mmCIF file with all atom_site columns, C-alpha atoms in Angstrom:
data_model
loop_
_atom_site.group_PDB
_atom_site.id
_atom_site.type_symbol
_atom_site.label_atom_id
_atom_site.label_alt_id
_atom_site.label_comp_id
_atom_site.label_asym_id
_atom_site.label_entity_id
_atom_site.label_seq_id
_atom_site.pdbx_PDB_ins_code
_atom_site.Cartn_x
_atom_site.Cartn_y
_atom_site.Cartn_z
_atom_site.occupancy
_atom_site.B_iso_or_equiv
_atom_site.pdbx_formal_charge
_atom_site.auth_seq_id
_atom_site.auth_comp_id
_atom_site.auth_asym_id
_atom_site.auth_atom_id
_atom_site.pdbx_PDB_model_num
ATOM 1   C CA . MET A 1 1   ? 8.822  -29.503 11.278  1.00 0.00 ? 1   MET A CA 1
ATOM 2   C CA . MET A 1 2   ? 8.991  -31.034 7.749   1.00 0.00 ? 2   MET A CA 1
ATOM 3   C CA . VAL A 1 3   ? 5.574  -32.736 8.100   1.00 0.00 ? 3   VAL A CA 1
ATOM 4   C CA . VAL A 1 4   ? 4.105  -29.434 9.068   1.00 0.00 ? 4   VAL A CA 1
ATOM 5   C CA . ILE A 1 5   ? 5.768  -27.727 6.067   1.00 0.00 ? 5   ILE A CA 1
ATOM 6   C CA . ILE A 1 6   ? 4.440  -30.385 3.669   1.00 0.00 ? 6   ILE A CA 1
ATOM 7   C CA . LEU A 1 7   ? 0.924  -30.137 5.027   1.00 0.00 ? 7   LEU A CA 1
ATOM 8   C CA . ALA A 1 8   ? 1.014  -26.351 4.399   1.00 0.00 ? 8   ALA A CA 1
ATOM 9   C CA . ALA A 1 9   ? 2.304  -26.934 0.881   1.00 0.00 ? 9   ALA A CA 1
ATOM 10  C CA . MET A 1 10  ? -0.738 -29.137 0.363   1.00 0.00 ? 10  MET A CA 1
ATOM 11  C CA . ALA A 1 11  ? -2.969 -26.549 1.650   1.00 0.00 ? 11  ALA A CA 1
ATOM 12  C CA . PHE A 1 12  ? -1.493 -24.048 -0.707  1.00 0.00 ? 12  PHE A CA 1
ATOM 13  C CA . ALA A 1 13  ? -2.528 -26.326 -3.514  1.00 0.00 ? 13  ALA A CA 1
ATOM 14  C CA . ILE A 1 14  ? -6.247 -26.517 -2.334  1.00 0.00 ? 14  ILE A CA 1
ATOM 15  C CA . PHE A 1 15  ? -6.668 -23.013 -0.771  1.00 0.00 ? 15  PHE A CA 1
ATOM 16  C CA . GLU A 1 16  ? -5.553 -19.419 -1.659  1.00 0.00 ? 16  GLU A CA 1
ATOM 17  C CA . PRO A 1 17  ? -2.055 -19.397 -0.735  1.00 0.00 ? 17  PRO A CA 1
ATOM 18  C CA . ILE A 1 18  ? -0.749 -16.849 1.912   1.00 0.00 ? 18  ILE A CA 1
ATOM 19  C CA . GLN A 1 19  ? 1.387  -14.308 -0.060  1.00 0.00 ? 19  GLN A CA 1
ATOM 20  C CA . VAL A 1 20  ? 4.691  -12.913 1.095   1.00 0.00 ? 20  VAL A CA 1
ATOM 21  C CA . LEU A 1 21  ? 7.275  -10.554 -0.375  1.00 0.00 ? 21  LEU A CA 1
ATOM 22  C CA . PRO A 1 22  ? 10.677 -11.869 -1.063  1.00 0.00 ? 22  PRO A CA 1
ATOM 23  C CA . ARG A 1 23  ? 13.670 -11.588 1.267   1.00 0.00 ? 23  ARG A CA 1
ATOM 24  C CA . MET A 1 24  ? 15.944 -10.063 -1.317  1.00 0.00 ? 24  MET A CA 1
ATOM 25  C CA . ARG A 1 25  ? 19.156 -8.790  0.488   1.00 0.00 ? 25  ARG A CA 1
ATOM 26  C CA . LEU A 1 26  ? 20.142 -6.790  3.510   1.00 0.00 ? 26  LEU A CA 1
ATOM 27  C CA . ALA A 1 27  ? 19.671 -2.902  3.190   1.00 0.00 ? 27  ALA A CA 1
ATOM 28  C CA . PRO A 1 28  ? 22.796 -0.988  3.642   1.00 0.00 ? 28  PRO A CA 1
ATOM 29  C CA . GLY A 1 29  ? 23.979 0.567   6.853   1.00 0.00 ? 29  GLY A CA 1
ATOM 30  C CA . PHE A 1 30  ? 24.320 4.342   6.712   1.00 0.00 ? 30  PHE A CA 1
ATOM 31  C CA . ALA A 1 31  ? 24.622 7.650   8.682   1.00 0.00 ? 31  ALA A CA 1
ATOM 32  C CA . LEU A 1 32  ? 22.791 10.627  7.223   1.00 0.00 ? 32  LEU A CA 1
ATOM 33  C CA . THR A 1 33  ? 21.120 13.819  8.508   1.00 0.00 ? 33  THR A CA 1
ATOM 34  C CA . ASP A 1 34  ? 17.376 14.584  7.998   1.00 0.00 ? 34  ASP A CA 1
ATOM 35  C CA . GLN A 1 35  ? 15.541 17.791  7.264   1.00 0.00 ? 35  GLN A CA 1
ATOM 36  C CA . SER A 1 36  ? 15.471 18.979  10.781  1.00 0.00 ? 36  SER A CA 1
ATOM 37  C CA . GLY A 1 37  ? 19.360 18.604  11.246  1.00 0.00 ? 37  GLY A CA 1
ATOM 38  C CA . GLU A 1 38  ? 18.857 15.403  13.108  1.00 0.00 ? 38  GLU A CA 1
ATOM 39  C CA . PRO A 1 39  ? 20.928 12.288  12.699  1.00 0.00 ? 39  PRO A CA 1
ATOM 40  C CA . PHE A 1 40  ? 19.102 9.699   10.663  1.00 0.00 ? 40  PHE A CA 1
ATOM 41  C CA . SER A 1 41  ? 20.685 6.304   10.131  1.00 0.00 ? 41  SER A CA 1
ATOM 42  C CA . SER A 1 42  ? 19.759 2.588   9.411   1.00 0.00 ? 42  SER A CA 1
ATOM 43  C CA . GLU A 1 43  ? 19.884 1.877   13.150  1.00 0.00 ? 43  GLU A CA 1
ATOM 44  C CA . VAL A 1 44  ? 17.102 4.566   13.688  1.00 0.00 ? 44  VAL A CA 1
ATOM 45  C CA . ALA A 1 45  ? 15.056 2.874   10.768  1.00 0.00 ? 45  ALA A CA 1
ATOM 46  C CA . ARG A 1 46  ? 15.147 -0.497  12.632  1.00 0.00 ? 46  ARG A CA 1
ATOM 47  C CA . GLY A 1 47  ? 11.812 -1.870  13.754  1.00 0.00 ? 47  GLY A CA 1
ATOM 48  C CA . THR A 1 48  ? 10.030 0.396   11.165  1.00 0.00 ? 48  THR A CA 1
ATOM 49  C CA . VAL A 1 49  ? 8.709  -0.703  7.788   1.00 0.00 ? 49  VAL A CA 1
ATOM 50  C CA . THR A 1 50  ? 10.247 1.967   5.406   1.00 0.00 ? 50  THR A CA 1
ATOM 51  C CA . LEU A 1 51  ? 9.800  2.839   1.737   1.00 0.00 ? 51  LEU A CA 1
ATOM 52  C CA . TYR A 1 52  ? 12.953 4.629   0.345   1.00 0.00 ? 52  TYR A CA 1
ATOM 53  C CA . THR A 1 53  ? 13.279 6.677   -2.707  1.00 0.00 ? 53  THR A CA 1
ATOM 54  C CA . PHE A 1 54  ? 15.847 8.919   -4.239  1.00 0.00 ? 54  PHE A CA 1
ATOM 55  C CA . ALA A 1 55  ? 15.785 12.389  -5.841  1.00 0.00 ? 55  ALA A CA 1
ATOM 56  C CA . THR A 1 56  ? 17.450 15.715  -5.923  1.00 0.00 ? 56  THR A CA 1
ATOM 57  C CA . THR A 1 57  ? 16.808 18.551  -3.679  1.00 0.00 ? 57  THR A CA 1
ATOM 58  C CA . GLY A 1 58  ? 16.505 20.850  -6.668  1.00 0.00 ? 58  GLY A CA 1
ATOM 59  C CA . CYS A 1 59  ? 13.201 18.982  -7.614  1.00 0.00 ? 59  CYS A CA 1
ATOM 60  C CA . ASP A 1 60  ? 12.870 18.324  -11.291 1.00 0.00 ? 60  ASP A CA 1
ATOM 61  C CA . GLU A 1 61  ? 9.964  16.587  -13.248 1.00 0.00 ? 61  GLU A CA 1
ATOM 62  C CA . GLN A 1 62  ? 11.226 13.093  -12.169 1.00 0.00 ? 62  GLN A CA 1
ATOM 63  C CA . CYS A 1 63  ? 11.479 14.241  -8.515  1.00 0.00 ? 63  CYS A CA 1
ATOM 64  C CA . GLU A 1 64  ? 7.745  15.608  -8.718  1.00 0.00 ? 64  GLU A CA 1
ATOM 65  C CA . THR A 1 65  ? 6.467  12.383  -10.006 1.00 0.00 ? 65  THR A CA 1
ATOM 66  C CA . VAL A 1 66  ? 8.288  10.358  -7.321  1.00 0.00 ? 66  VAL A CA 1
ATOM 67  C CA . SER A 1 67  ? 6.929  12.769  -4.633  1.00 0.00 ? 67  SER A CA 1
ATOM 68  C CA . ASP A 1 68  ? 3.342  12.391  -6.087  1.00 0.00 ? 68  ASP A CA 1
ATOM 69  C CA . THR A 1 69  ? 3.784  8.497   -5.644  1.00 0.00 ? 69  THR A CA 1
ATOM 70  C CA . MET A 1 70  ? 5.237  8.924   -2.044  1.00 0.00 ? 70  MET A CA 1
ATOM 71  C CA . ARG A 1 71  ? 2.219  11.063  -1.007  1.00 0.00 ? 71  ARG A CA 1
ATOM 72  C CA . ASP A 1 72  ? -0.266 8.547   -2.616  1.00 0.00 ? 72  ASP A CA 1
ATOM 73  C CA . VAL A 1 73  ? 1.483  5.833   -0.830  1.00 0.00 ? 73  VAL A CA 1
ATOM 74  C CA . GLN A 1 74  ? 1.364  7.555   2.517   1.00 0.00 ? 74  GLN A CA 1
ATOM 75  C CA . ARG A 1 75  ? -2.326 8.435   1.947   1.00 0.00 ? 75  ARG A CA 1
ATOM 76  C CA . ARG A 1 76  ? -3.298 4.936   1.135   1.00 0.00 ? 76  ARG A CA 1
ATOM 77  C CA . VAL A 1 77  ? -1.192 3.393   3.883   1.00 0.00 ? 77  VAL A CA 1
ATOM 78  C CA . GLU A 1 78  ? -2.738 5.514   6.590   1.00 0.00 ? 78  GLU A CA 1
ATOM 79  C CA . ALA A 1 79  ? -6.412 4.978   5.436   1.00 0.00 ? 79  ALA A CA 1
ATOM 80  C CA . GLU A 1 80  ? -6.155 1.350   4.191   1.00 0.00 ? 80  GLU A CA 1
ATOM 81  C CA . VAL A 1 81  ? -3.418 -0.695  5.712   1.00 0.00 ? 81  VAL A CA 1
ATOM 82  C CA . ASP A 1 82  ? -3.464 -2.320  9.260   1.00 0.00 ? 82  ASP A CA 1
ATOM 83  C CA . MET A 1 83  ? 0.190  -1.919  10.376  1.00 0.00 ? 83  MET A CA 1
ATOM 84  C CA . GLY A 1 84  ? -0.679 -3.460  13.930  1.00 0.00 ? 84  GLY A CA 1
ATOM 85  C CA . SER A 1 85  ? 2.148  -2.671  16.144  1.00 0.00 ? 85  SER A CA 1
ATOM 86  C CA . SER A 1 86  ? 4.584  -1.811  13.464  1.00 0.00 ? 86  SER A CA 1
ATOM 87  C CA . GLU A 1 87  ? 5.303  1.817   12.295  1.00 0.00 ? 87  GLU A CA 1
ATOM 88  C CA . PHE A 1 88  ? 5.545  2.750   8.667   1.00 0.00 ? 88  PHE A CA 1
ATOM 89  C CA . ALA A 1 89  ? 7.788  5.610   7.324   1.00 0.00 ? 89  ALA A CA 1
ATOM 90  C CA . LEU A 1 90  ? 8.844  7.035   3.974   1.00 0.00 ? 90  LEU A CA 1
ATOM 91  C CA . VAL A 1 91  ? 12.284 8.455   3.340   1.00 0.00 ? 91  VAL A CA 1
ATOM 92  C CA . THR A 1 92  ? 13.618 10.409  0.294   1.00 0.00 ? 92  THR A CA 1
ATOM 93  C CA . VAL A 1 93  ? 17.314 10.371  0.063   1.00 0.00 ? 93  VAL A CA 1
ATOM 94  C CA . ALA A 1 94  ? 18.905 13.306  -1.730  1.00 0.00 ? 94  ALA A CA 1
ATOM 95  C CA . LEU A 1 95  ? 21.352 12.510  -4.340  1.00 0.00 ? 95  LEU A CA 1
ATOM 96  C CA . ASP A 1 96  ? 23.086 15.736  -4.384  1.00 0.00 ? 96  ASP A CA 1
ATOM 97  C CA . PRO A 1 97  ? 25.441 16.941  -1.507  1.00 0.00 ? 97  PRO A CA 1
ATOM 98  C CA . THR A 1 98  ? 23.269 19.055  0.781   1.00 0.00 ? 98  THR A CA 1
ATOM 99  C CA . ASP A 1 99  ? 22.661 20.342  4.089   1.00 0.00 ? 99  ASP A CA 1
ATOM 100 C CA . SER A 1 100 ? 19.481 20.244  6.434   1.00 0.00 ? 100 SER A CA 1
ATOM 101 C CA . GLU A 1 101 ? 18.394 23.850  5.207   1.00 0.00 ? 101 GLU A CA 1
ATOM 102 C CA . ALA A 1 102 ? 18.184 22.537  1.448   1.00 0.00 ? 102 ALA A CA 1
ATOM 103 C CA . LEU A 1 103 ? 16.543 19.384  2.532   1.00 0.00 ? 103 LEU A CA 1
ATOM 104 C CA . ALA A 1 104 ? 13.908 21.315  4.640   1.00 0.00 ? 104 ALA A CA 1
ATOM 105 C CA . VAL A 1 105 ? 13.074 23.347  1.517   1.00 0.00 ? 105 VAL A CA 1
ATOM 106 C CA . ALA A 1 106 ? 12.847 20.106  -0.656  1.00 0.00 ? 106 ALA A CA 1
ATOM 107 C CA . ALA A 1 107 ? 10.665 18.400  1.952   1.00 0.00 ? 107 ALA A CA 1
ATOM 108 C CA . ALA A 1 108 ? 8.311  21.283  2.364   1.00 0.00 ? 108 ALA A CA 1
ATOM 109 C CA . GLU A 1 109 ? 7.845  21.501  -1.387  1.00 0.00 ? 109 GLU A CA 1
ATOM 110 C CA . ALA A 1 110 ? 7.216  17.686  -1.576  1.00 0.00 ? 110 ALA A CA 1
ATOM 111 C CA . GLY A 1 111 ? 4.972  17.750  1.424   1.00 0.00 ? 111 GLY A CA 1
ATOM 112 C CA . ALA A 1 112 ? 7.022  15.612  3.716   1.00 0.00 ? 112 ALA A CA 1
ATOM 113 C CA . ASP A 1 113 ? 6.113  16.148  7.407   1.00 0.00 ? 113 ASP A CA 1
ATOM 114 C CA . GLY A 1 114 ? 9.311  15.268  9.007   1.00 0.00 ? 114 GLY A CA 1
ATOM 115 C CA . GLN A 1 115 ? 7.804  12.410  11.093  1.00 0.00 ? 115 GLN A CA 1
ATOM 116 C CA . THR A 1 116 ? 6.156  9.834   8.747   1.00 0.00 ? 116 THR A CA 1
ATOM 117 C CA . TRP A 1 117 ? 8.230  11.119  5.662   1.00 0.00 ? 117 TRP A CA 1
ATOM 118 C CA . ARG A 1 118 ? 11.576 12.578  5.931   1.00 0.00 ? 118 ARG A CA 1
ATOM 119 C CA . TRP A 1 119 ? 14.127 13.847  3.289   1.00 0.00 ? 119 TRP A CA 1
ATOM 120 C CA . VAL A 1 120 ? 17.742 13.021  4.341   1.00 0.00 ? 120 VAL A CA 1
ATOM 121 C CA . GLY A 1 121 ? 21.099 13.457  2.983   1.00 0.00 ? 121 GLY A CA 1
ATOM 122 C CA . SER A 1 122 ? 24.817 14.587  3.562   1.00 0.00 ? 122 SER A CA 1
ATOM 123 C CA . ASP A 1 123 ? 27.105 17.159  2.326   1.00 0.00 ? 123 ASP A CA 1
ATOM 124 C CA . ASP A 1 124 ? 29.777 14.310  1.876   1.00 0.00 ? 124 ASP A CA 1
ATOM 125 C CA . GLU A 1 125 ? 29.457 13.108  -1.696  1.00 0.00 ? 125 GLU A CA 1
ATOM 126 C CA . ALA A 1 126 ? 31.248 9.889   -1.000  1.00 0.00 ? 126 ALA A CA 1
ATOM 127 C CA . ALA A 1 127 ? 28.800 9.212   1.832   1.00 0.00 ? 127 ALA A CA 1
ATOM 128 C CA . ILE A 1 128 ? 25.885 9.538   -0.579  1.00 0.00 ? 128 ILE A CA 1
ATOM 129 C CA . ARG A 1 129 ? 27.526 7.333   -3.278  1.00 0.00 ? 129 ARG A CA 1
ATOM 130 C CA . ARG A 1 130 ? 28.200 4.565   -0.520  1.00 0.00 ? 130 ARG A CA 1
ATOM 131 C CA . THR A 1 131 ? 24.544 4.677   0.668   1.00 0.00 ? 131 THR A CA 1
ATOM 132 C CA . VAL A 1 132 ? 22.817 4.969   -2.656  1.00 0.00 ? 132 VAL A CA 1
ATOM 133 C CA . GLY A 1 133 ? 25.123 3.651   -5.399  1.00 0.00 ? 133 GLY A CA 1
ATOM 134 C CA . THR A 1 134 ? 26.732 0.669   -3.287  1.00 0.00 ? 134 THR A CA 1
ATOM 135 C CA . GLY A 1 135 ? 24.107 0.222   -0.621  1.00 0.00 ? 135 GLY A CA 1
ATOM 136 C CA . PHE A 1 136 ? 20.833 0.573   -2.400  1.00 0.00 ? 136 PHE A CA 1
ATOM 137 C CA . GLN A 1 137 ? 22.291 -0.378  -5.737  1.00 0.00 ? 137 GLN A CA 1
ATOM 138 C CA . ARG A 1 138 ? 20.925 2.731   -7.503  1.00 0.00 ? 138 ARG A CA 1
ATOM 139 C CA . PHE A 1 139 ? 22.751 4.103   -10.377 1.00 0.00 ? 139 PHE A CA 1
ATOM 140 C CA . PHE A 1 140 ? 23.124 8.032   -10.605 1.00 0.00 ? 140 PHE A CA 1
ATOM 141 C CA . GLU A 1 141 ? 25.775 10.201  -12.115 1.00 0.00 ? 141 GLU A CA 1
ATOM 142 C CA . THR A 1 142 ? 26.622 13.977  -12.321 1.00 0.00 ? 142 THR A CA 1
ATOM 143 C CA . ALA A 1 143 ? 26.389 15.301  -15.733 1.00 0.00 ? 143 ALA A CA 1
ATOM 144 C CA . ASP A 1 144 ? 28.829 18.033  -17.350 1.00 0.00 ? 144 ASP A CA 1
ATOM 145 C CA . ASP A 1 145 ? 26.275 20.796  -16.456 1.00 0.00 ? 145 ASP A CA 1
ATOM 146 C CA . GLY A 1 146 ? 26.099 19.743  -12.922 1.00 0.00 ? 146 GLY A CA 1
ATOM 147 C CA . SER A 1 147 ? 22.558 18.029  -12.988 1.00 0.00 ? 147 SER A CA 1
ATOM 148 C CA . ILE A 1 148 ? 22.225 14.628  -11.728 1.00 0.00 ? 148 ILE A CA 1
ATOM 149 C CA . ARG A 1 149 ? 20.903 11.837  -13.763 1.00 0.00 ? 149 ARG A CA 1
ATOM 150 C CA . TYR A 1 150 ? 19.009 8.958   -12.176 1.00 0.00 ? 150 TYR A CA 1
ATOM 151 C CA . ASP A 1 151 ? 16.167 6.503   -12.669 1.00 0.00 ? 151 ASP A CA 1
ATOM 152 C CA . PRO A 1 152 ? 13.310 7.005   -10.300 1.00 0.00 ? 152 PRO A CA 1
ATOM 153 C CA . SER A 1 153 ? 12.842 4.017   -7.939  1.00 0.00 ? 153 SER A CA 1
ATOM 154 C CA . PHE A 1 154 ? 11.795 2.787   -4.661  1.00 0.00 ? 154 PHE A CA 1
ATOM 155 C CA . VAL A 1 155 ? 13.022 0.262   -2.048  1.00 0.00 ? 155 VAL A CA 1
ATOM 156 C CA . LEU A 1 156 ? 10.799 -1.350  0.548   1.00 0.00 ? 156 LEU A CA 1
ATOM 157 C CA . VAL A 1 157 ? 12.666 -2.507  3.781   1.00 0.00 ? 157 VAL A CA 1
ATOM 158 C CA . ASP A 1 158 ? 11.246 -4.429  6.702   1.00 0.00 ? 158 ASP A CA 1
ATOM 159 C CA . GLY A 1 159 ? 12.003 -3.638  10.327  1.00 0.00 ? 159 GLY A CA 1
ATOM 160 C CA . ASN A 1 160 ? 14.679 -5.988  10.312  1.00 0.00 ? 160 ASN A CA 1
ATOM 161 C CA . GLY A 1 161 ? 16.751 -4.160  7.927   1.00 0.00 ? 161 GLY A CA 1
ATOM 162 C CA . VAL A 1 162 ? 15.845 -6.679  5.004   1.00 0.00 ? 162 VAL A CA 1
ATOM 163 C CA . VAL A 1 163 ? 14.965 -5.411  1.324   1.00 0.00 ? 163 VAL A CA 1
ATOM 164 C CA . ARG A 1 164 ? 11.380 -6.731  0.420   1.00 0.00 ? 164 ARG A CA 1
ATOM 165 C CA . GLY A 1 165 ? 10.636 -4.801  -2.560  1.00 0.00 ? 165 GLY A CA 1
ATOM 166 C CA . ASP A 1 166 ? 12.858 -3.262  -5.304  1.00 0.00 ? 166 ASP A CA 1
ATOM 167 C CA . TYR A 1 167 ? 10.848 -1.168  -7.786  1.00 0.00 ? 167 TYR A CA 1
ATOM 168 C CA . ARG A 1 168 ? 11.977 0.412   -10.968 1.00 0.00 ? 168 ARG A CA 1
ATOM 169 C CA . TYR A 1 169 ? 10.023 2.638   -13.176 1.00 0.00 ? 169 TYR A CA 1
ATOM 170 C CA . SER A 1 170 ? 10.245 0.163   -15.952 1.00 0.00 ? 170 SER A CA 1
ATOM 171 C CA . THR A 1 171 ? 8.040  -1.965  -13.729 1.00 0.00 ? 171 THR A CA 1
ATOM 172 C CA . LEU A 1 172 ? 5.444  -0.726  -11.170 1.00 0.00 ? 172 LEU A CA 1
ATOM 173 C CA . ALA A 1 173 ? 7.479  1.934   -9.313  1.00 0.00 ? 173 ALA A CA 1
ATOM 174 C CA . ASN A 1 174 ? 4.991  4.839   -10.108 1.00 0.00 ? 174 ASN A CA 1
ATOM 175 C CA . ASP A 1 175 ? 1.986  2.753   -9.029  1.00 0.00 ? 175 ASP A CA 1
ATOM 176 C CA . GLY A 1 176 ? 0.969  3.934   -5.533  1.00 0.00 ? 176 GLY A CA 1
ATOM 177 C CA . GLU A 1 177 ? -1.768 1.275   -5.318  1.00 0.00 ? 177 GLU A CA 1
ATOM 178 C CA . LYS A 1 178 ? 0.586  -1.510  -5.785  1.00 0.00 ? 178 LYS A CA 1
ATOM 179 C CA . LEU A 1 179 ? 3.237  -0.205  -3.584  1.00 0.00 ? 179 LEU A CA 1
ATOM 180 C CA . SER A 1 180 ? 0.709  0.251   -0.747  1.00 0.00 ? 180 SER A CA 1
ATOM 181 C CA . ARG A 1 181 ? -0.548 -3.351  -1.451  1.00 0.00 ? 181 ARG A CA 1
ATOM 182 C CA . HIS A 1 182 ? 2.838  -4.743  -0.925  1.00 0.00 ? 182 HIS A CA 1
ATOM 183 C CA . VAL A 1 183 ? 3.320  -2.717  2.224   1.00 0.00 ? 183 VAL A CA 1
ATOM 184 C CA . ALA A 1 184 ? -0.246 -4.382  3.306   1.00 0.00 ? 184 ALA A CA 1
ATOM 185 C CA . ILE A 1 185 ? 1.265  -7.764  2.535   1.00 0.00 ? 185 ILE A CA 1
ATOM 186 C CA . LEU A 1 186 ? 4.181  -7.226  4.430   1.00 0.00 ? 186 LEU A CA 1
ATOM 187 C CA . ALA A 1 187 ? 2.249  -5.680  7.388   1.00 0.00 ? 187 ALA A CA 1
ATOM 188 C CA . GLU A 1 188 ? 0.021  -8.774  7.663   1.00 0.00 ? 188 GLU A CA 1
ATOM 189 C CA . GLU A 1 189 ? 3.139  -11.048 7.619   1.00 0.00 ? 189 GLU A CA 1
ATOM 190 C CA . ILE A 1 190 ? 4.589  -9.249  10.534  1.00 0.00 ? 190 ILE A CA 1
ATOM 191 C CA . ARG A 1 191 ? 1.099  -9.169  12.364  1.00 0.00 ? 191 ARG A CA 1
ATOM 192 C CA . ASN A 1 192 ? 0.417  -12.943 11.757  1.00 0.00 ? 192 ASN A CA 1
ATOM 193 C CA . ALA A 1 193 ? 3.819  -14.800 11.468  1.00 0.00 ? 193 ALA A CA 1
ATOM 194 C CA . THR A 1 194 ? 3.937  -15.759 15.099  1.00 0.00 ? 194 THR A CA 1
ATOM 195 C CA . GLY A 1 195 ? 3.597  -19.293 16.880  1.00 0.00 ? 195 GLY A CA 1
ATOM 196 C CA . ALA A 1 196 ? 2.261  -22.060 14.555  1.00 0.00 ? 196 ALA A CA 1
ATOM 197 C CA . THR A 1 197 ? 1.311  -19.616 11.901  1.00 0.00 ? 197 THR A CA 1
ATOM 198 C CA . ALA A 1 198 ? 4.889  -18.704 11.429  1.00 0.00 ? 198 ALA A CA 1
ATOM 199 C CA . VAL A 1 199 ? 5.541  -22.043 9.871   1.00 0.00 ? 199 VAL A CA 1
ATOM 200 C CA . ALA A 1 200 ? 2.843  -21.411 7.178   1.00 0.00 ? 200 ALA A CA 1
ATOM 201 C CA . TYR A 1 201 ? 4.495  -17.992 6.351   1.00 0.00 ? 201 TYR A CA 1
ATOM 202 C CA . GLU A 1 202 ? 8.003  -19.597 6.220   1.00 0.00 ? 202 GLU A CA 1
ATOM 203 C CA . ALA A 1 203 ? 6.507  -22.378 3.811   1.00 0.00 ? 203 ALA A CA 1
ATOM 204 C CA . ALA A 1 204 ? 5.067  -19.361 1.689   1.00 0.00 ? 204 ALA A CA 1
ATOM 205 C CA . HIS A 1 205 ? 8.703  -18.162 1.455   1.00 0.00 ? 205 HIS A CA 1
ATOM 206 C CA . LEU A 1 206 ? 9.926  -21.635 0.592   1.00 0.00 ? 206 LEU A CA 1
ATOM 207 C CA . PHE A 1 207 ? 7.374  -22.176 -2.144  1.00 0.00 ? 207 PHE A CA 1
ATOM 208 C CA . LEU A 1 208 ? 7.866  -18.569 -3.590  1.00 0.00 ? 208 LEU A CA 1
ATOM 209 C CA . CYS A 1 209 ? 4.359  -17.464 -2.798  1.00 0.00 ? 209 CYS A CA 1
ATOM 210 C CA . TYR A 1 210 ? 4.863  -14.005 -4.125  1.00 0.00 ? 210 TYR A CA 1
ATOM 211 C CA . PRO A 1 211 ? 2.423  -11.216 -5.454  1.00 0.00 ? 211 PRO A CA 1
#
């Protein structure tokens, strides 16, 4: 095995290396409700490459920008990315305590179809804070006027529940092209990292061959 990895490393020095997304941390476990009133949990998302983002149901300018990016990513992935046997989903987590009716309104305004792209949330503020604040490690707070302050961001999670991309607006969070390209890199790894080729992908992780 070590010989194969060394040979793979030598190949990286000669040829264009395989690119992979880092395995950053485990995504949180959670249990929320979607815009149709159906349960949506981290277990439901298992086996699916999922791009998460966070917004309020009373969509403000930040939310509109996030939704624009989500629509762009959805369009690009559907048109340009070979997901193989894997599924791709987009999920917007509501930051304000809410019910399925409010989620449905927000989803309709954003263009979320309830299949590929869902809005999810809870009427339990503590559950939201556990999921978003503690789990996804996103800061948000309720101002004195009741509005919610937050930094727009995205989290890309693979089908094993591992965070593979963490995007803030200070970096590339608003760039649909880069986000969809990262989905493509992850999809390529999922398709190809089998048998002997899996060793090359593990070597790519070992040698930090990140985009």
